[in-house]
Coordinates of C-alpha atoms and ligand atoms in Angstrom, one line a residue:
M1 CA 2.5 -3.5 44.3
S2 CA -0.7 -4.0 42.4
A3 CA -1.1 -6.5 39.7
L4 CA -4.1 -7.0 37.2
D5 CA -5.2 -10.0 35.7
V6 CA -6.4 -9.9 32.1
D7 CA -7.2 -12.7 29.1
V8 CA -5.3 -10.6 26.3
A9 CA -2.3 -8.2 26.8
I10 CA -1.5 -6.3 23.4
V11 CA 1.8 -4.5 23.4
G12 CA 1.5 -1.7 20.7
G13 CA -1.4 0.7 20.9
G14 CA -0.9 1.6 17.0
F15 CA -4.3 1.5 15.0
G16 CA -3.3 -2.3 14.7
G17 CA -3.1 -3.2 18.8
S18 CA -5.9 -0.8 19.3
F19 CA -8.2 -2.4 17.0
L20 CA -7.9 -5.5 17.8
A21 CA -7.9 -4.6 22.0
L22 CA -11.4 -2.9 20.5
V23 CA -12.8 -6.4 19.2
L24 CA -11.7 -8.2 22.0
R25 CA -13.3 -6.3 24.4
R26 CA -16.5 -5.9 22.7
A27 CA -16.6 -9.9 22.8
G28 CA -15.9 -9.5 26.5
L29 CA -12.6 -10.5 27.0
R30 CA -10.4 -8.5 29.4
V31 CA -7.9 -6.6 27.7
A32 CA -4.9 -4.1 28.7
L33 CA -3.5 -1.9 26.0
I34 CA 0.4 -0.7 26.3
D35 CA 1.8 1.6 24.3
R36 CA 6.1 3.1 25.3
G37 CA 4.8 5.8 23.6
R38 CA 2.1 8.8 24.0
H39 CA -0.5 9.5 21.4
P40 CA -0.7 11.8 19.8
R41 CA 2.6 10.8 17.9
F42 CA 3.7 10.8 14.4
V43 CA 3.5 7.5 12.1
I44 CA 4.1 7.2 8.7
G45 CA 2.0 4.3 6.8
E46 CA -1.2 5.9 5.8
S47 CA -3.3 4.8 2.3
S48 CA -6.1 2.8 2.9
T49 CA -7.2 0.7 0.2
P50 CA -10.9 -1.4 -0.8
I51 CA -9.6 -4.7 0.9
A52 CA -8.8 -2.7 4.0
N53 CA -12.2 -0.5 4.2
L54 CA -13.8 -3.4 3.3
V55 CA -12.3 -5.6 6.5
L56 CA -12.7 -2.7 8.3
K57 CA -16.7 -2.4 8.0
D58 CA -16.9 -6.2 8.7
L59 CA -15.0 -5.7 11.4
C60 CA -17.2 -2.7 12.8
C61 CA -20.5 -4.7 12.0
E62 CA -19.6 -8.3 13.6
Y63 CA -18.4 -6.4 17.0
D64 CA -21.0 -3.5 16.9
L65 CA -18.2 -0.8 16.7
P66 CA -20.6 2.2 15.6
N67 CA -18.4 5.0 16.0
V68 CA -15.7 3.6 14.0
A69 CA -17.2 2.1 11.2
P70 CA -18.1 5.3 9.5
L71 CA -14.0 5.5 9.1
A72 CA -14.9 2.9 6.1
K73 CA -15.8 5.6 3.4
Y74 CA -14.5 9.2 2.7
G75 CA -18.1 10.0 2.8
T76 CA -19.0 9.0 6.4
W77 CA -16.0 9.9 7.9
Q78 CA -16.2 13.3 6.9
A79 CA -19.9 13.3 8.2
R80 CA -19.1 11.5 11.6
H81 CA -15.5 12.5 12.6
P82 CA -14.8 15.6 10.1
Q83 CA -11.6 16.4 13.0
L84 CA -9.6 13.5 12.1
V85 CA -7.7 14.3 9.1
S86 CA -7.9 12.3 6.5
G87 CA -7.9 12.4 2.4
I88 CA -9.6 11.4 -0.6
K89 CA -8.1 8.5 -2.3
R90 CA -10.2 7.1 -5.7
G91 CA -7.0 4.7 -6.5
F92 CA -3.7 4.7 -7.6
S93 CA -1.8 7.1 -10.1
Y94 CA 1.3 6.4 -11.8
F95 CA 4.1 8.4 -13.7
H96 CA 7.2 7.5 -15.5
H97 CA 10.4 9.9 -15.0
E98 CA 14.0 10.0 -16.8
T99 CA 16.5 11.5 -14.6
G100 CA 17.4 15.2 -15.8
Q101 CA 14.2 15.4 -18.1
P102 CA 10.8 16.8 -17.9
F103 CA 7.9 14.8 -17.8
V104 CA 6.4 13.9 -20.9
A105 CA 2.9 12.2 -21.7
D106 CA 1.5 11.0 -25.1
A107 CA -1.9 10.4 -26.3
E108 CA -1.5 6.4 -25.6
H109 CA -0.8 7.7 -21.9
S110 CA 2.6 5.2 -22.2
T111 CA 4.0 7.0 -19.0
E112 CA 0.8 7.1 -17.5
L113 CA -1.1 4.4 -15.3
L114 CA -4.4 5.2 -13.4
V115 CA -6.4 2.5 -11.3
A116 CA -9.6 3.3 -10.2
A117 CA -10.3 2.0 -6.9
S118 CA -13.6 3.7 -5.6
S119 CA -16.3 5.3 -7.8
S120 CA -17.4 8.5 -5.9
D121 CA -15.8 10.7 -3.8
Q122 CA -18.3 9.9 -1.0
H123 CA -17.4 6.4 -1.5
S124 CA -13.8 6.7 -1.6
D125 CA -11.0 5.2 0.5
T126 CA -8.9 7.3 2.6
H127 CA -5.6 8.3 3.4
W128 CA -5.6 8.2 7.5
L129 CA -3.4 10.8 9.5
R130 CA -2.1 8.7 11.3
Q131 CA -1.8 10.6 14.5
D132 CA -5.5 11.6 14.7
V133 CA -6.8 8.5 13.7
D134 CA -4.4 5.8 15.8
A135 CA -5.5 7.9 19.3
F136 CA -9.0 8.3 18.4
L137 CA -9.0 4.4 18.3
F138 CA -6.8 4.3 21.3
R139 CA -9.3 6.5 23.2
E140 CA -12.3 4.3 22.0
V141 CA -10.4 1.4 23.8
G142 CA -10.3 3.1 27.0
A143 CA -13.9 3.9 26.3
A144 CA -14.9 0.2 25.7
G145 CA -13.7 -0.6 29.1
A146 CA -10.1 -2.2 28.6
D147 CA -7.1 -1.1 30.6
C148 CA -4.7 1.1 28.7
F149 CA -1.4 2.4 29.7
E150 CA 0.5 5.0 27.4
D151 CA 4.3 6.1 28.4
C152 CA 4.7 2.2 29.7
E153 CA 7.2 -0.3 29.0
V154 CA 7.0 -3.9 29.4
G155 CA 10.0 -6.1 31.4
E156 CA 11.0 -9.6 30.8
I157 CA 8.1 -12.0 30.5
E158 CA 8.0 -15.0 33.4
S159 CA 5.6 -17.6 32.9
V160 CA 3.6 -19.2 36.0
G161 CA 2.1 -22.5 34.4
Q162 CA -0.9 -21.2 31.9
V163 CA -0.4 -17.4 33.4
F164 CA 2.3 -15.2 32.2
N165 CA 3.4 -12.2 34.1
L166 CA 4.6 -9.0 32.3
P167 CA 6.2 -6.2 34.5
L168 CA 5.0 -2.6 33.6
K169 CA 7.6 0.5 34.1
H170 CA 5.2 3.6 33.9
G171 CA 6.9 6.6 33.0
Q172 CA 5.5 9.9 34.8
V173 CA 2.0 8.7 36.0
E174 CA 1.9 6.8 39.6
N175 CA -0.5 4.3 41.1
L176 CA -0.8 2.3 38.5
P177 CA -0.4 -1.9 38.3
H178 CA 3.0 -2.3 38.1
E179 CA 2.3 -5.9 36.5
L180 CA 0.2 -7.7 33.7
R181 CA -0.7 -11.3 34.9
T182 CA -2.4 -12.0 31.1
R183 CA -3.5 -15.8 29.6
F184 CA -2.4 -14.4 26.6
V185 CA 0.2 -11.8 24.8
V186 CA -0.8 -10.0 21.3
D187 CA 3.0 -8.1 20.1
G188 CA 1.5 -5.2 17.8
S189 CA 4.9 -3.2 18.2
G190 CA 5.6 -3.1 14.6
E191 CA 9.5 -2.4 14.4
G192 CA 9.8 -2.0 18.2
Q193 CA 9.8 -5.9 17.9
F194 CA 8.5 -6.7 21.8
L195 CA 8.4 -10.6 21.6
A196 CA 11.2 -11.4 19.1
K197 CA 13.8 -9.5 21.3
R198 CA 12.1 -11.6 23.9
L199 CA 11.8 -14.7 22.7
K200 CA 14.6 -14.7 20.6
I201 CA 13.0 -15.5 17.3
E202 CA 15.0 -15.9 14.5
D203 CA 15.4 -12.8 11.8
R204 CA 14.6 -14.5 8.4
T205 CA 15.2 -10.5 6.2
H206 CA 17.7 -12.1 4.2
E207 CA 15.1 -14.3 2.8
L208 CA 13.1 -11.5 1.2
R209 CA 13.5 -10.2 -2.7
T210 CA 12.8 -6.7 -1.5
N211 CA 15.0 -4.5 -0.5
S212 CA 14.3 -0.8 -0.1
R213 CA 14.6 2.3 2.0
T214 CA 13.1 5.6 2.0
V215 CA 13.4 9.4 3.3
F216 CA 10.0 11.4 3.8
A217 CA 8.3 13.6 5.6
H218 CA 4.6 15.6 5.4
F219 CA 4.8 19.0 3.3
A220 CA 2.5 21.6 2.9
D221 CA 2.4 23.6 -0.1
V222 CA 2.9 20.9 -2.6
T223 CA 1.6 22.2 -6.4
R224 CA -0.9 19.2 -7.4
W225 CA 0.0 17.1 -9.7
K226 CA -2.5 17.8 -12.0
C227 CA -2.0 21.6 -11.8
C228 CA 1.5 20.7 -12.9
L229 CA 0.6 18.5 -15.7
E230 CA -2.1 21.1 -17.3
S231 CA 0.5 24.2 -16.7
H232 CA 2.6 21.9 -19.0
G233 CA -0.1 21.7 -21.3
I234 CA -0.4 17.8 -20.8
D235 CA -4.3 16.9 -21.4
T236 CA -5.8 15.1 -17.9
A237 CA -9.5 14.8 -19.3
E238 CA -8.9 10.8 -19.4
H239 CA -8.0 10.2 -16.3
P240 CA -11.0 8.3 -14.8
F241 CA -9.8 10.3 -11.4
D242 CA -8.5 13.3 -10.1
C243 CA -4.8 11.9 -10.0
D244 CA -3.7 14.0 -6.5
H245 CA -7.0 12.3 -5.0
A246 CA -4.9 8.7 -5.3
A247 CA -1.5 7.6 -3.9
L248 CA -0.1 9.1 -6.4
H249 CA 3.3 7.5 -7.5
H250 CA 6.1 8.9 -9.8
V251 CA 8.4 5.9 -10.7
F252 CA 11.6 6.1 -11.8
A253 CA 15.0 3.4 -12.7
G254 CA 16.1 2.4 -8.9
G255 CA 13.2 3.7 -6.9
W256 CA 9.8 5.5 -6.8
M257 CA 7.8 8.4 -5.0
W258 CA 4.7 8.0 -2.8
Q259 CA 2.6 11.5 -2.4
L260 CA -0.6 11.5 -0.2
R261 CA -2.9 14.2 -0.3
F262 CA -4.8 14.9 3.0
N263 CA -8.0 17.2 3.2
D264 CA -5.9 20.0 5.1
E265 CA -3.8 20.0 1.8
T266 CA -0.7 19.0 4.0
V267 CA 0.8 15.8 1.4
S268 CA 2.7 12.4 3.1
A269 CA 5.5 12.5 0.3
G270 CA 8.5 10.3 0.3
F271 CA 11.4 8.4 -1.7
V272 CA 11.8 4.8 -2.1
Q273 CA 15.3 3.6 -2.9
D274 CA 15.9 0.4 -4.8
L275 CA 19.0 -0.9 -2.7
N276 CA 19.2 -3.9 -5.1
R277 CA 20.4 -1.3 -7.7
G278 CA 22.4 1.3 -5.7
E279 CA 23.7 1.8 -1.9
R280 CA 22.4 4.4 0.3
P281 CA 24.2 7.8 0.2
N282 CA 26.2 9.2 2.7
L283 CA 24.0 12.4 2.8
S284 CA 21.7 13.9 5.6
A285 CA 17.9 13.4 5.0
A286 CA 17.4 17.0 3.8
A287 CA 20.6 17.0 1.4
E288 CA 19.5 13.1 0.2
W289 CA 15.9 14.9 -0.2
E290 CA 17.3 17.7 -2.4
S291 CA 19.8 15.4 -4.5
W292 CA 16.4 13.4 -5.4
L293 CA 14.6 16.5 -6.6
R294 CA 17.2 17.8 -8.5
R295 CA 17.2 14.7 -10.8
F296 CA 13.8 14.8 -11.5
P297 CA 12.8 18.3 -12.7
A298 CA 9.1 17.9 -12.6
I299 CA 8.8 17.1 -9.2
S300 CA 11.6 19.8 -8.3
E301 CA 8.8 21.6 -9.9
Q302 CA 5.9 20.5 -7.5
F303 CA 8.4 20.9 -4.7
A304 CA 9.4 24.6 -5.4
N305 CA 7.1 26.2 -2.6
A306 CA 7.0 23.0 -0.4
R307 CA 8.0 23.0 3.4
V308 CA 8.3 20.0 6.1
V309 CA 5.1 20.3 8.2
R310 CA 5.7 16.4 10.6
P311 CA 7.1 15.4 12.2
E312 CA 8.5 17.7 14.4
G313 CA 12.0 16.9 13.6
G314 CA 12.2 17.7 9.7
L315 CA 12.7 15.0 7.4
R316 CA 13.0 11.4 8.4
S317 CA 15.7 8.5 6.7
T318 CA 15.9 5.2 7.1
G319 CA 17.8 1.9 6.7
R320 CA 16.4 -1.2 4.6
L321 CA 12.3 -1.3 5.7
Q322 CA 11.8 -4.9 5.2
R323 CA 11.7 -7.3 7.5
K324 CA 10.6 -10.8 8.2
L325 CA 10.7 -13.2 11.2
A326 CA 10.7 -17.1 11.5
R327 CA 7.8 -17.1 13.4
A328 CA 4.3 -15.4 14.1
A329 CA 2.5 -17.1 16.8
G330 CA 3.4 -19.5 19.6
G331 CA 1.3 -21.5 21.9
W332 CA 0.3 -18.3 24.4
W333 CA 1.0 -15.4 21.7
A334 CA 1.0 -14.3 18.3
M335 CA 2.0 -11.0 16.3
L336 CA 0.1 -8.8 14.3
P337 CA 0.9 -9.0 10.5
N338 CA 3.1 -5.4 10.6
T339 CA 5.3 -7.4 13.3
A340 CA 6.0 -10.6 11.8
G341 CA 6.5 -9.0 8.6
F342 CA 6.9 -5.8 6.7
I343 CA 7.8 -5.3 2.6
D344 CA 7.1 -1.5 1.4
A345 CA 5.0 0.9 0.8
L346 CA 4.6 0.1 -2.6
H347 CA 1.0 -1.4 -3.2
S348 CA -0.1 0.2 -0.1
T349 CA -0.7 -3.4 1.3
G350 CA 0.2 -2.5 5.6
I351 CA -3.4 -1.3 6.7
A352 CA -5.2 -4.5 4.6
H353 CA -3.0 -7.0 6.1
T354 CA -3.2 -5.8 9.5
L355 CA -7.0 -5.7 9.4
C356 CA -7.1 -9.4 7.9
G357 CA -4.6 -10.5 10.8
I358 CA -7.0 -9.1 13.2
E359 CA -10.2 -10.5 11.9
R360 CA -8.1 -13.9 11.9
L361 CA -6.7 -13.7 15.1
A362 CA -9.9 -12.2 16.8
R363 CA -11.9 -15.0 15.4
I364 CA -9.2 -17.4 17.4
L365 CA -8.6 -15.9 20.2
I366 CA -12.7 -15.3 20.8
R367 CA -13.3 -19.0 20.0
S368 CA -10.2 -21.0 21.5
L369 CA -8.5 -18.8 24.4
G370 CA -8.5 -21.7 26.8
R371 CA -9.6 -24.3 24.9
D372 CA -7.7 -27.5 23.4
D373 CA -7.5 -26.4 19.5
L374 CA -5.8 -23.0 20.6
E375 CA -2.5 -23.8 19.7
S376 CA -3.6 -25.8 16.2
Q377 CA -5.6 -22.8 15.3
L378 CA -2.5 -20.6 16.2
R379 CA 0.0 -22.8 13.6
E380 CA -3.0 -21.8 10.9
Y381 CA -2.5 -18.0 11.7
E382 CA 1.1 -18.4 11.1
R383 CA 0.9 -20.0 8.2
C384 CA -1.3 -17.4 6.9
V385 CA 0.6 -14.5 7.9
R386 CA 3.9 -15.9 6.3
A387 CA 2.2 -17.3 3.0
E388 CA 0.5 -13.3 2.9
V389 CA 4.2 -11.6 3.5
E390 CA 5.8 -14.2 0.8
M391 CA 2.9 -12.8 -1.3
I392 CA 3.5 -9.4 -1.3
D393 CA 7.3 -9.7 -1.4
L394 CA 6.5 -11.3 -4.6
L395 CA 4.1 -8.3 -6.0
V396 CA 6.1 -5.9 -4.8
S397 CA 9.6 -7.1 -5.6
G398 CA 8.6 -8.0 -9.4
C399 CA 7.4 -4.1 -9.4
F400 CA 11.1 -2.8 -8.4
A401 CA 12.7 -5.2 -10.8
A402 CA 10.1 -3.4 -13.6
M403 CA 11.0 0.3 -12.6
G404 CA 12.9 2.1 -15.4
D405 CA 11.0 0.4 -18.2
F406 CA 7.4 2.0 -17.6
Q407 CA 5.5 -0.7 -20.0
R408 CA 7.2 -3.3 -18.0
F409 CA 5.9 -1.6 -14.9
A410 CA 2.8 -1.1 -15.4
T411 CA 2.3 -4.9 -16.7
A412 CA 4.0 -6.0 -13.7
T413 CA 1.3 -3.8 -11.5
M414 CA -1.4 -6.2 -12.8
L415 CA -0.3 -9.0 -10.6
Y416 CA -1.2 -6.8 -7.5
F417 CA -4.6 -5.3 -9.0
T418 CA -5.7 -8.9 -9.9
A419 CA -5.1 -10.7 -6.6
A420 CA -6.6 -7.4 -4.6
T421 CA -9.8 -7.1 -7.1
S422 CA -10.4 -10.7 -6.9
Y423 CA -10.1 -10.7 -3.3
E424 CA -12.6 -7.7 -3.2
R425 CA -15.2 -9.5 -5.5
A426 CA -15.1 -12.6 -3.9
R427 CA -15.0 -11.1 -0.3
L428 CA -18.5 -9.0 -1.7
A429 CA -20.3 -11.9 -2.9
S430 CA -19.5 -14.1 0.0
V431 CA -22.0 -15.0 2.7
G432 CA -21.2 -15.9 6.3
E433 CA -17.0 -15.4 7.3
F434 CA -14.9 -15.1 4.3
R435 CA -11.4 -17.1 5.2
P436 CA -9.4 -16.5 2.0
A437 CA -5.8 -15.0 2.7
F438 CA -4.8 -11.7 1.5
L439 CA -4.2 -11.2 -1.7
L440 CA -5.1 -14.4 -2.4
A441 CA -1.8 -15.4 -0.9
D442 CA -3.1 -19.2 0.1
D443 CA -4.7 -20.1 -3.6
E444 CA -1.4 -22.4 -4.5
Q445 CA -2.7 -21.8 -8.4
W446 CA -2.3 -18.3 -8.0
L447 CA 0.7 -18.5 -6.1
A448 CA 2.2 -20.4 -8.9
V449 CA 1.1 -18.0 -11.6
V450 CA 2.9 -14.8 -9.5
R451 CA 6.0 -16.6 -9.2
R452 CA 6.3 -17.6 -12.5
M453 CA 5.5 -14.2 -13.9
C454 CA 8.0 -12.6 -11.5
D455 CA 10.4 -14.7 -12.8
R456 CA 9.8 -14.0 -16.5
L457 CA 10.1 -10.2 -15.6
R458 CA 13.5 -10.5 -14.8
E459 CA 14.3 -12.4 -18.3
A460 CA 15.2 -11.3 -21.5
C461 CA 11.8 -11.3 -23.1
S462 CA 10.1 -8.7 -25.6
I463 CA 7.2 -6.2 -23.7
E464 CA 5.0 -7.6 -26.6
Q465 CA 5.8 -11.3 -25.2
F466 CA 6.0 -10.5 -22.0
E467 CA 2.4 -8.5 -22.0
K468 CA 0.6 -11.4 -24.0
E469 CA 1.8 -13.9 -21.6
M470 CA 0.6 -11.8 -18.2
S471 CA -2.5 -11.4 -19.8
E472 CA -3.3 -15.1 -20.2
A473 CA -1.6 -15.9 -16.9
I474 CA -4.1 -13.7 -15.1
R475 CA -7.2 -14.2 -17.0
P476 CA -8.8 -17.5 -14.9
F477 CA -8.1 -14.9 -11.8
D478 CA -8.8 -11.6 -13.9
V479 CA -12.7 -10.3 -12.3
V480 CA -12.5 -6.3 -14.0
G481 CA -10.5 -6.7 -16.9
L482 CA -6.9 -5.8 -17.0
C483 CA -4.1 -6.1 -19.4
D484 CA -6.7 -4.5 -21.6
P485 CA -4.6 -2.6 -24.3
A486 CA -8.2 -0.6 -25.3
A487 CA -7.9 0.7 -21.5
R488 CA -4.9 2.6 -22.9
N489 CA -3.4 2.1 -19.3
M490 CA -6.5 4.0 -17.6
Y491 CA -8.8 1.4 -15.9
R492 CA -11.9 3.0 -14.9
H493 CA -14.1 0.0 -14.4
S494 CA -11.3 -1.4 -11.3
A495 CA -13.3 0.6 -8.8
M496 CA -15.1 -1.5 -6.2
P497 CA -19.0 -1.6 -7.0
E498 CA -20.6 0.7 -3.7
N499 CA -21.7 -1.2 -1.1
Ligands
LIG1 C1 7.4 4.1 4.8 C2 6.4 3.5 4.9 C3 5.2 3.7 4.1 C4 3.9 3.0 4.1 N1 2.7 3.4 3.7 C5 1.3 2.5 4.0 C6 0.6 2.8 2.9 O1 0.6 3.9 2.2 N2 -1.1 2.3 3.4 C7 -0.5 0.8 3.9 O2 -1.7 0.4 4.2 N3 0.6 0.8 5.0 C8 1.4 1.7 4.9 N4 2.9 1.2 5.4 C9 2.5 -0.2 6.5 C10 1.7 0.5 7.5 O3 2.6 1.5 8.2 C11 1.4 -0.4 8.8 O4 0.9 -1.3 8.0 C12 0.8 -0.4 9.8 O5 1.6 0.9 10.9 C13 0.6 -1.1 10.9 O6 0.4 -0.6 12.2 P1 0.3 -1.1 13.5 O7 -0.8 -0.3 14.8 O8 0.5 -2.9 13.4 O9 1.6 -1.1 14.1 P2 2.5 0.4 14.2 O10 1.7 1.8 13.5 O11 4.2 0.1 13.7 O12 2.2 0.6 15.7 C14 3.3 -0.1 16.6 C15 3.2 0.6 18.0 O13 3.8 0.0 18.9 C16 4.5 0.8 19.5 N5 5.8 0.3 20.0 C17 6.6 -0.5 20.0 N6 7.3 -1.2 20.7 C18 7.0 -1.3 21.5 C19 7.4 -1.7 23.1 N7 8.4 -2.5 23.0 N8 6.5 -1.0 24.2 C20 5.4 -1.1 23.9 N9 4.7 -0.2 22.7 C21 5.6 -0.6 21.7 C22 4.8 1.7 19.1 O14 4.8 2.9 20.0 C23 3.6 2.0 18.2 O15 2.3 2.6 18.4 C24 4.2 1.7 5.2 C25 5.2 1.6 6.4 C26 6.0 2.3 5.9 C27 7.4 1.6 7.3

């Protein structure tokens, strides 16, 4: 039986585990990457953001990853890796629906909200067809000289002094190492919860405010929403970007729907149900999907000819999406953000949060592995990840509480857009290492504003009063002119400057 000695073993070869493996390998560490699945495989969670792309670009620059760097923008991605399916994401678009009613719009855009994130298609953010991107990154890790194992299960961890033994059980391939000996373990297994199960880490999901679930798939032949609007005589001339080249949200009382359009004209779509306002229906995924479409005639029209193309088994339905663990790191281990906690697809925080975690954890491991300050650095990493999960939970749950009242919802999203645009601008202007937490989660003053406004949201104050208070509350942090009545819900200047 052969054993393999490495510095870091990463369990979970999704994009997060693979990206960290690439970075650590480029810094000269010996790395093993293990996934229990086999690429390419279907994964949900596809919409990137300006923060995700800023961090991706910086990581590729700092660790010299020229083959991955083009993924930071739609234009360079198309030029370098056109075979990896992606989509243009110029921003976030939201449309309000009433049960049983057609979609209606007015000159004030009181049922629409569009917030630009990028100023041109070339410089645009992207939707990632994850099965393509994850497989590509996993191959890059192998090419960089790390040991990669697919179709491989890791057994119980055994510690021998400062070394940790991980038994490997391979699927079909023979003559592979049956044990890893490592100095450090990273858990990038997401909902697989590799370390939480082995270290019996307490589950703190009950502390989260957000409580949601979803039914989703990828579809072909979904009519573009812009075409639906125009076919009903609704003017889209004031939209700052094509509303389908976006993370498109249909919002209603009790939930919302995402639509992400890829350049192969397939669409990732899912209905998200707020479990704080209703029980999971006792229906098959297909029957549930049809029941959502029956509720919203305009969305039903969009999906009149649609058919599921991915995943192979058809529509998937989930239980509660959220998770939060009591710990995110210890003396010889750490979890990537998506393993330590996850909130919801709303605001597309997952990819950006994962990349921020990779940036921070990579610095710690490269500088401190084998040194006395490793433990204190990991405590700081844990504190930061936990603060970020709390911030995302506040921003997302506030929006859920406002769904059904679109003006209140649109005002509530301003907290997220303030945090995101403020982080982006500060990062763009910074020189040297950028340290603040994702979405300003470690800024006490900002946290107090978000907590206060999320409480106000749930109190019976008038919309005029709420808008006024929100505008005043975000002002010290707002760098792009949000909560502007003159914008009439069409925000063009929020787009990140081209860089
Ligand atoms: C419904 C939904 C919608 C989302 N939408 C968005 C979005 O639009 N934008 C966004 O930014 N984020 C979104 N997210 C979040 C996004 O999916 C995650 O942030 C992202 O997948 C994190 O990547 P990862 O590689 O860290 O983890 P994952 O993608 O979860 O990968 C984990 C990997 O670990 C492997 N694994 C699991 N257990 C084990 C084990 N025991 N041993 C070995 N390997 C194991 C799995 O096979 C998998 O390959 C969404 C999430 C959900 C649930």
